[in-house]
Amino acid sequence: LLSMQGQSQTASVQLEANKSYTRPKVIGIGSEDEDDPEKLSIDVTCKCQVLVEFKRKRVLQFESTRYVAPGQYVVVGGDRGEDIGLVIYTWCETKQGTVKGIGLKGASLSRSIGVGSGTVLRHAAAPEVSQLHGAISELERRAVEVCQLRVLEFGLPMVIVDAEYQYDKKKLTFYYEAQQRLDFRDLVRDLFKTFRARIWMEPLEE
């Protein structure tokens, strides 16, 4: 992972205060002119490294072929597909050859940062972001209900806490709590038949 080094400053937007398990949103706190790459002496044609936040404060690092400002939603290479997340930190080269880091006010990197399986593909369009926070969030809510019913049917001592779709809906992650190790292979096979997506079961840390 690229270390947070070089010059650093805060973007004109910040993370909106919300519950830790929801997807990140931003609100404006200043003039957009403050983020003008020209005024920041940033070479927009150079590659940069970005931290992208997804649901439940999951953060992955990706490479972008061009400058991407914090506060922008991007489409990235996901797990054998595509996903959408919010850029919360960017490292890039300035025209003077130094490295500048720009981050969102309110962004927290308390959890471990992983490395994305792909790169930044493009900026996400407004309708895609709306779908992410609207229709997909509703599908995830329903998925939790269905999965918990299946858990009861299989008699598994676990609680389904949350669900997260990859944006292209090719992968569906269920977050659960359990007091012991479980064999939920039959459950996963059943969920795959129901949702027609790759199923991943993620235990929540206590």
GROMACS .gro file of C-alpha atoms in nm:
model
  206
    1LEU     CA    1   0.000   0.000   0.000
    2LEU     CA    2   0.115   0.351  -0.078
    3SER     CA    3   0.191   0.538   0.243
    4MET     CA    4   0.026   0.870   0.320
    5GLN     CA    5   0.325   1.088   0.247
    6GLY     CA    6   0.399   1.420   0.082
    7GLN     CA    7   0.189   1.734   0.095
    8SER     CA    8  -0.164   1.686   0.223
    9GLN     CA    9  -0.483   1.891   0.226
   10THR     CA   10  -0.861   1.852   0.260
   11ALA     CA   11  -1.109   1.859  -0.028
   12SER     CA   12  -1.409   2.097  -0.042
   13VAL     CA   13  -1.647   1.812   0.043
   14GLN     CA   14  -1.670   1.589   0.346
   15LEU     CA   15  -1.826   1.258   0.436
   16GLU     CA   16  -2.185   1.290   0.548
   17ALA     CA   17  -2.239   1.169   0.902
   18ASN     CA   18  -2.427   0.840   0.877
   19LYS     CA   19  -2.446   0.497   1.030
   20SER     CA   20  -2.132   0.288   0.996
   21TYR     CA   21  -2.304   0.015   0.796
   22THR     CA   22  -2.448   0.236   0.521
   23ARG     CA   23  -2.279   0.346   0.200
   24PRO     CA   24  -2.078   0.670   0.218
   25LYS     CA   25  -2.220   1.002   0.097
   26VAL     CA   26  -2.066   1.349   0.074
   27ILE     CA   27  -2.177   1.705   0.142
   28GLY     CA   28  -2.016   2.030   0.032
   29ILE     CA   29  -1.819   2.238   0.285
   30GLY     CA   30  -1.651   2.488   0.054
   31SER     CA   31  -1.608   2.611  -0.302
   32GLU     CA   32  -1.551   2.352  -0.574
   33ASP     CA   33  -1.281   2.585  -0.706
   34GLU     CA   34  -1.070   2.470  -0.414
   35ASP     CA   35  -1.046   2.128  -0.582
   36ASP     CA   36  -0.941   2.264  -0.922
   37PRO     CA   37  -0.640   2.049  -1.023
   38GLU     CA   38  -0.479   2.350  -1.190
   39LYS     CA   39  -0.487   2.551  -0.870
   40LEU     CA   40  -0.344   2.251  -0.685
   41SER     CA   41  -0.066   2.216  -0.946
   42ILE     CA   42  -0.176   1.858  -1.010
   43ASP     CA   43  -0.085   1.685  -1.334
   44VAL     CA   44  -0.422   1.532  -1.427
   45THR     CA   45  -0.262   1.310  -1.692
   46CYS     CA   46  -0.044   1.123  -1.442
   47LYS     CA   47  -0.144   0.799  -1.273
   48CYS     CA   48  -0.265   0.830  -0.915
   49GLN     CA   49  -0.353   0.603  -0.626
   50VAL     CA   50  -0.694   0.634  -0.462
   51LEU     CA   51  -0.869   0.492  -0.159
   52VAL     CA   52  -1.227   0.393  -0.235
   53GLU     CA   53  -1.484   0.338   0.039
   54PHE     CA   54  -1.776   0.097   0.002
   55LYS     CA   55  -2.050  -0.019   0.237
   56ARG     CA   56  -1.964  -0.086   0.604
   57LYS     CA   57  -1.653   0.136   0.576
   58ARG     CA   58  -1.474  -0.121   0.361
   59VAL     CA   59  -1.178   0.057   0.199
   60LEU     CA   60  -0.968  -0.063  -0.096
   61GLN     CA   61  -0.680   0.099  -0.280
   62PHE     CA   62  -0.691   0.127  -0.660
   63GLU     CA   63  -0.477   0.277  -0.933
   64SER     CA   64  -0.625   0.531  -1.173
   65THR     CA   65  -0.476   0.631  -1.507
   66ARG     CA   66  -0.588   0.991  -1.449
   67TYR     CA   67  -0.650   1.220  -1.153
   68VAL     CA   68  -0.968   1.151  -0.956
   69ALA     CA   69  -1.075   1.400  -0.689
   70PRO     CA   70  -1.192   1.286  -0.345
   71GLY     CA   71  -1.570   1.296  -0.320
   72GLN     CA   72  -1.626   1.144  -0.662
   73TYR     CA   73  -1.795   0.808  -0.715
   74VAL     CA   74  -1.605   0.574  -0.943
   75VAL     CA   75  -1.662   0.243  -1.117
   76VAL     CA   76  -1.382   0.001  -1.029
   77GLY     CA   77  -1.288  -0.352  -1.120
   78GLY     CA   78  -1.451  -0.579  -0.864
   79ASP     CA   79  -1.463  -0.953  -0.799
   80ARG     CA   80  -1.499  -1.079  -1.158
   81GLY     CA   81  -1.715  -0.776  -1.232
   82GLU     CA   82  -1.760  -0.407  -1.151
   83ASP     CA   83  -1.840  -0.217  -0.835
   84ILE     CA   84  -1.901   0.148  -0.737
   85GLY     CA   85  -1.750   0.330  -0.442
   86LEU     CA   86  -1.658   0.675  -0.316
   87VAL     CA   87  -1.304   0.812  -0.346
   88ILE     CA   88  -1.200   0.937  -0.002
   89TYR     CA   89  -0.827   0.993  -0.057
   90THR     CA   90  -0.605   1.054  -0.360
   91TRP     CA   91  -0.228   1.061  -0.402
   92CYS     CA   92  -0.097   1.216  -0.721
   93GLU     CA   93   0.204   1.393  -0.867
   94THR     CA   94   0.221   1.769  -0.892
   95LYS     CA   95   0.376   1.955  -1.184
   96GLN     CA   96   0.680   2.012  -0.960
   97GLY     CA   97   0.730   1.635  -0.931
   98THR     CA   98   0.623   1.608  -0.567
   99VAL     CA   99   0.348   1.383  -0.431
  100LYS     CA  100   0.032   1.548  -0.298
  101GLY     CA  101  -0.237   1.376  -0.096
  102ILE     CA  102  -0.592   1.508  -0.087
  103GLY     CA  103  -0.852   1.360   0.145
  104LEU     CA  104  -1.211   1.399   0.255
  105LYS     CA  105  -1.279   1.560   0.590
  106GLY     CA  106  -1.440   1.303   0.816
  107ALA     CA  107  -1.289   1.003   0.639
  108SER     CA  108  -1.176   0.735   0.882
  109LEU     CA  109  -0.915   0.473   0.802
  110SER     CA  110  -0.934   0.288   1.130
  111ARG     CA  111  -0.997  -0.046   0.962
  112SER     CA  112  -0.740  -0.227   0.754
  113ILE     CA  113  -0.708  -0.115   0.392
  114GLY     CA  114  -0.710  -0.380   0.121
  115VAL     CA  115  -0.589  -0.374  -0.237
  116GLY     CA  116  -0.855  -0.374  -0.508
  117SER     CA  117  -0.858  -0.652  -0.766
  118GLY     CA  118  -0.878  -0.407  -1.057
  119THR     CA  119  -0.834  -0.039  -1.141
  120VAL     CA  120  -1.052   0.271  -1.158
  121LEU     CA  121  -1.245   0.228  -1.484
  122ARG     CA  122  -1.438   0.556  -1.503
  123HIS     CA  123  -1.644   0.807  -1.309
  124ALA     CA  124  -1.984   0.674  -1.204
  125ALA     CA  125  -2.282   0.845  -1.369
  126ALA     CA  126  -2.545   1.017  -1.152
  127PRO     CA  127  -2.815   0.754  -1.233
  128GLU     CA  128  -2.574   0.478  -1.126
  129VAL     CA  129  -2.508   0.648  -0.792
  130SER     CA  130  -2.882   0.696  -0.739
  131GLN     CA  131  -2.941   0.329  -0.809
  132LEU     CA  132  -2.665   0.236  -0.565
  133HIS     CA  133  -2.827   0.428  -0.281
  134GLY     CA  134  -3.182   0.344  -0.383
  135ALA     CA  135  -3.277   0.023  -0.564
  136ILE     CA  136  -2.968  -0.177  -0.468
  137SER     CA  137  -2.999  -0.080  -0.102
  138GLU     CA  138  -3.358  -0.203  -0.107
  139LEU     CA  139  -3.252  -0.532  -0.269
  140GLU     CA  140  -2.994  -0.575   0.008
  141ARG     CA  141  -3.257  -0.518   0.276
  142ARG     CA  142  -3.477  -0.787   0.124
  143ALA     CA  143  -3.180  -1.020   0.084
  144VAL     CA  144  -3.115  -1.003   0.460
  145GLU     CA  145  -3.474  -1.104   0.532
  146VAL     CA  146  -3.463  -1.396   0.288
  147CYS     CA  147  -3.125  -1.516   0.413
  148GLN     CA  148  -3.233  -1.507   0.777
  149LEU     CA  149  -3.536  -1.720   0.693
  150ARG     CA  150  -3.309  -1.972   0.521
  151VAL     CA  151  -3.081  -1.973   0.827
  152LEU     CA  152  -3.377  -2.064   1.047
  153GLU     CA  153  -3.483  -2.338   0.803
  154PHE     CA  154  -3.134  -2.490   0.812
  155GLY     CA  155  -3.120  -2.458   1.192
  156LEU     CA  156  -2.795  -2.265   1.193
  157PRO     CA  157  -2.704  -2.070   1.512
  158MET     CA  158  -2.620  -1.744   1.338
  159VAL     CA  159  -2.771  -1.401   1.277
  160ILE     CA  160  -2.761  -1.226   0.939
  161VAL     CA  161  -2.680  -0.862   1.010
  162ASP     CA  162  -2.638  -0.707   0.667
  163ALA     CA  163  -2.593  -0.772   0.295
  164GLU     CA  164  -2.391  -0.601   0.024
  165TYR     CA  165  -2.433  -0.640  -0.349
  166GLN     CA  166  -2.148  -0.573  -0.585
  167TYR     CA  167  -2.289  -0.302  -0.817
  168ASP     CA  168  -2.328  -0.541  -1.112
  169LYS     CA  169  -2.510  -0.784  -0.878
  170LYS     CA  170  -2.275  -1.069  -0.970
  171LYS     CA  171  -2.166  -1.106  -0.607
  172LEU     CA  172  -2.367  -1.087  -0.284
  173THR     CA  173  -2.197  -1.071   0.056
  174PHE     CA  174  -2.383  -1.154   0.376
  175TYR     CA  175  -2.244  -1.026   0.707
  176TYR     CA  176  -2.326  -1.248   1.002
  177GLU     CA  177  -2.264  -1.302   1.371
  178ALA     CA  178  -2.208  -1.646   1.524
  179GLN     CA  179  -2.054  -1.783   1.841
  180GLN     CA  180  -1.888  -2.081   1.672
  181ARG     CA  181  -1.755  -2.203   1.340
  182LEU     CA  182  -2.033  -2.321   1.112
  183ASP     CA  183  -2.070  -2.541   0.808
  184PHE     CA  184  -2.302  -2.337   0.589
  185ARG     CA  185  -2.219  -2.493   0.253
  186ASP     CA  186  -2.578  -2.609   0.203
  187LEU     CA  187  -2.700  -2.260   0.291
  188VAL     CA  188  -2.466  -2.102   0.036
  189ARG     CA  189  -2.581  -2.339  -0.237
  190ASP     CA  190  -2.943  -2.256  -0.156
  191LEU     CA  191  -2.873  -1.881  -0.160
  192PHE     CA  192  -2.698  -1.910  -0.496
  193LYS     CA  193  -3.008  -2.072  -0.645
  194THR     CA  194  -3.224  -1.795  -0.497
  195PHE     CA  195  -3.017  -1.489  -0.591
  196ARG     CA  196  -2.823  -1.619  -0.895
  197ALA     CA  197  -2.508  -1.448  -0.770
  198ARG     CA  198  -2.183  -1.563  -0.611
  199ILE     CA  199  -2.239  -1.580  -0.236
  200TRP     CA  200  -1.981  -1.475   0.021
  201MET     CA  201  -2.034  -1.513   0.396
  202GLU     CA  202  -1.840  -1.256   0.600
  203PRO     CA  203  -1.823  -1.288   0.981
  204LEU     CA  204  -1.840  -0.961   1.174
  205GLU     CA  205  -1.565  -0.882   1.419
  206GLU     CA  206  -1.674  -0.850   1.777
   0.00000   0.00000   0.00000
